[in-house]
Amino acid sequence: MARPDKAAAVAELTDQFRNSNAAVLTEYRGLTVAQLKTLRRSLGENAQYAVVKNTLTKIAANEAGITTLDDHFNGPTAVAFITGDPVVSAKGLRDFAKDNPNLVIKGGVLDGKALTADEIKKLADLESREVLLAKLAGAFKGKQTQTAQLFQALPSKLVRTVDALRAKQDEQGGAE
C-alpha cells in the first residue's frame, strides 16, 4: 500500500471503526443512487453509510482491532458506522431491507463484539434507549410509590388498632 491516497483512506476508515459504537456491513448490489440516499436518511443522524473497498476496509478494521468481520468483505460492500444509539440505525436497516430486498445485511460489530445478521435484526426489534430508560424510570417510580404506601399504611393501621383497643376498653369499662 504505497499510494498516499489509499493510506489516507485506510486511516480514515480506521478512525471511523475506532470512533463508532457499532458498524454494520451490508451488500447493496442492485440499489440505485436514490435508494442509497433514502437508506442514508433512514439510518438516523448518528450513522454514516459509506460504500467502501473491501481490501482497504479489511485492513482498516484489522488496524482498529476488529478481525471478526474478515469473512464479510466480499462482493459490493457498504458499512454503516453508528456513533449513537445502534437500535435506531438497526431499525432503519431492517425496515429498508424489508422494502428493498437487494439490501443484504451481512453482519457487524457492536462495542467490539461480533454480530450476525440475525443478531442485528434482533437488535432492531428492541425499543430505543430512551423508551427503555423511560420504562425503567416508571418501574422505579412504581416501586417507590408502593414503598411509600406501605410506610403510610403502617402508622395508619397502628392508629386504627389503638382506636379499636380504646373502644373495646371503653365497652368493657362501661360494662363493669
Coordinates of C-alpha atoms in Angstrom, one line a residue:
M1 CA 0.0 0.0 0.0
A2 CA 2.4 2.6 -1.2
R3 CA -0.1 5.1 -2.6
P4 CA -0.8 8.0 -0.2
D5 CA -4.5 8.2 -1.2
K6 CA -5.0 4.6 -0.2
A7 CA -3.1 5.1 3.1
A8 CA -5.3 8.1 3.8
A9 CA -8.5 6.1 3.1
V10 CA -7.3 3.3 5.4
A11 CA -6.5 5.8 8.1
E12 CA -10.0 7.5 7.8
L13 CA -11.7 4.1 7.9
T14 CA -9.7 3.0 10.9
D15 CA -10.7 6.2 12.7
Q16 CA -14.4 5.5 11.9
F17 CA -14.1 2.0 13.2
R18 CA -12.5 3.2 16.4
N19 CA -14.9 6.1 17.0
S20 CA -18.1 4.3 16.3
N21 CA -20.2 2.2 18.8
A22 CA -21.2 -0.2 16.0
A23 CA -20.6 -1.0 12.4
V24 CA -22.9 -2.9 10.1
L25 CA -21.7 -4.4 6.8
T26 CA -24.2 -4.6 4.0
E27 CA -24.3 -5.7 0.4
Y28 CA -26.0 -3.1 -1.7
R29 CA -25.9 -4.8 -5.2
G30 CA -28.8 -3.6 -7.3
L31 CA -29.7 -0.5 -5.3
T32 CA -30.0 2.8 -7.2
V33 CA -28.4 6.0 -6.0
A34 CA -31.8 7.4 -5.0
Q35 CA -32.4 4.2 -2.9
L36 CA -29.0 4.6 -1.2
K37 CA -29.8 8.2 -0.4
T38 CA -33.1 7.1 1.2
L39 CA -31.2 4.5 3.1
R40 CA -28.8 7.0 4.5
R41 CA -31.7 9.2 5.7
S42 CA -33.4 6.2 7.3
L43 CA -30.4 5.3 9.4
G44 CA -30.7 8.5 11.6
E45 CA -28.4 11.3 12.2
N46 CA -25.9 9.3 14.3
A47 CA -24.9 6.9 11.5
Q48 CA -22.8 7.3 8.4
Y49 CA -23.3 4.9 5.5
A50 CA -20.3 4.5 3.2
V51 CA -19.6 2.4 0.2
V52 CA -16.1 1.0 0.7
K53 CA -13.4 -1.0 -1.0
N54 CA -13.2 -4.4 0.6
T55 CA -9.4 -4.7 0.8
L56 CA -8.9 -1.2 2.3
T57 CA -11.8 -1.7 4.8
K58 CA -10.5 -5.1 5.9
I59 CA -7.1 -3.5 6.5
A60 CA -8.7 -0.6 8.4
A61 CA -10.8 -3.0 10.5
N62 CA -7.8 -5.1 11.4
E63 CA -5.8 -2.0 12.4
A64 CA -8.8 -0.9 14.6
G65 CA -8.6 -4.4 16.3
I66 CA -11.7 -5.8 14.6
T67 CA -10.9 -9.1 13.0
T68 CA -14.3 -10.8 13.2
L69 CA -15.6 -9.1 10.1
D70 CA -12.9 -10.6 7.7
D71 CA -15.3 -13.2 6.2
H72 CA -17.9 -10.5 5.2
F73 CA -15.6 -8.5 2.9
N74 CA -16.7 -10.0 -0.4
G75 CA -19.0 -8.5 -3.1
P76 CA -20.1 -4.9 -3.1
T77 CA -19.9 -3.8 0.5
A78 CA -21.0 -0.7 2.4
V79 CA -20.6 0.0 6.1
A80 CA -22.9 1.8 8.4
F81 CA -20.8 3.4 11.1
I82 CA -23.0 4.1 14.1
T83 CA -22.0 6.6 16.7
G84 CA -25.3 6.9 18.6
D85 CA -28.0 4.5 19.6
P86 CA -27.4 1.4 17.5
V87 CA -31.1 0.3 17.8
V88 CA -32.3 3.3 15.7
S89 CA -29.9 2.5 12.9
A90 CA -30.6 -1.2 13.1
K91 CA -34.3 -0.5 12.7
G92 CA -33.6 1.8 9.7
L93 CA -31.6 -1.0 8.0
R94 CA -34.2 -3.7 8.8
D95 CA -37.1 -1.6 7.6
F96 CA -35.2 -0.5 4.4
A97 CA -34.3 -4.2 3.7
K98 CA -37.9 -5.2 4.0
D99 CA -38.9 -2.8 1.3
N100 CA -35.7 -3.3 -0.8
P101 CA -34.6 -7.0 -0.8
N102 CA -31.4 -6.0 -2.7
L103 CA -30.0 -4.7 0.6
V104 CA -28.5 -7.7 2.4
I105 CA -27.2 -7.3 6.0
K106 CA -24.0 -9.3 6.2
G107 CA -23.0 -8.8 9.8
G108 CA -21.4 -6.3 12.1
V109 CA -19.8 -5.4 15.3
L110 CA -21.2 -3.7 18.5
D111 CA -18.8 -2.4 21.1
G112 CA -16.1 -4.9 19.9
K113 CA -18.5 -7.9 19.8
A114 CA -19.2 -9.6 16.5
L115 CA -22.9 -9.6 15.4
T116 CA -24.5 -11.9 12.9
A117 CA -27.2 -10.6 10.5
D118 CA -29.9 -12.3 12.8
E119 CA -28.5 -10.6 15.9
I120 CA -28.7 -7.2 14.1
K121 CA -32.3 -7.9 13.3
K122 CA -32.9 -8.8 17.0
L123 CA -31.3 -5.5 17.9
A124 CA -33.7 -3.7 15.6
D125 CA -36.6 -5.4 17.5
L126 CA -35.5 -3.7 20.7
E127 CA -37.1 -0.5 21.8
S128 CA -34.9 2.7 21.6
R129 CA -32.7 3.6 24.5
E130 CA -35.0 6.5 25.5
V131 CA -38.1 4.2 25.7
L132 CA -36.2 1.6 27.7
L133 CA -35.0 4.3 30.2
A134 CA -38.5 5.7 30.5
K135 CA -39.9 2.2 31.3
L136 CA -37.1 1.7 33.9
A137 CA -37.9 5.0 35.5
G138 CA -41.6 4.1 35.5
A139 CA -40.8 0.8 37.2
F140 CA -38.7 2.6 39.8
K141 CA -41.4 5.2 40.4
G142 CA -43.9 2.4 40.8
K143 CA -41.8 0.7 43.4
Q144 CA -41.2 3.9 45.3
T145 CA -45.0 4.5 45.3
Q146 CA -45.6 1.1 46.7
T147 CA -43.0 1.5 49.3
A148 CA -44.4 4.9 50.3
Q149 CA -47.9 3.4 50.6
L150 CA -46.5 0.6 52.7
F151 CA -44.9 3.1 55.1
Q152 CA -48.0 5.2 55.3
A153 CA -50.2 2.1 55.9
L154 CA -48.2 1.0 59.0
P155 CA -48.9 4.1 61.1
S156 CA -52.4 4.3 59.8
K157 CA -53.0 0.7 60.8
L158 CA -51.4 1.3 64.2
V159 CA -53.8 4.2 64.8
R160 CA -56.8 2.1 63.8
T161 CA -55.7 -0.7 66.0
V162 CA -55.2 1.7 69.0
D163 CA -58.6 3.2 68.4
A164 CA -60.2 -0.3 68.3
L165 CA -58.5 -1.2 71.6
R166 CA -59.6 2.0 73.2
A167 CA -63.2 1.4 72.0
K168 CA -63.0 -2.2 73.3
Q169 CA -61.7 -0.9 76.7
D170 CA -64.4 1.7 76.8
E171 CA -67.0 -1.0 76.2
Q172 CA -65.5 -3.3 78.8
G173 CA -65.1 -0.4 81.3
G174 CA -68.7 0.6 80.8
A175 CA -70.0 -3.0 81.3
E176 CA -68.4 -3.4 84.7

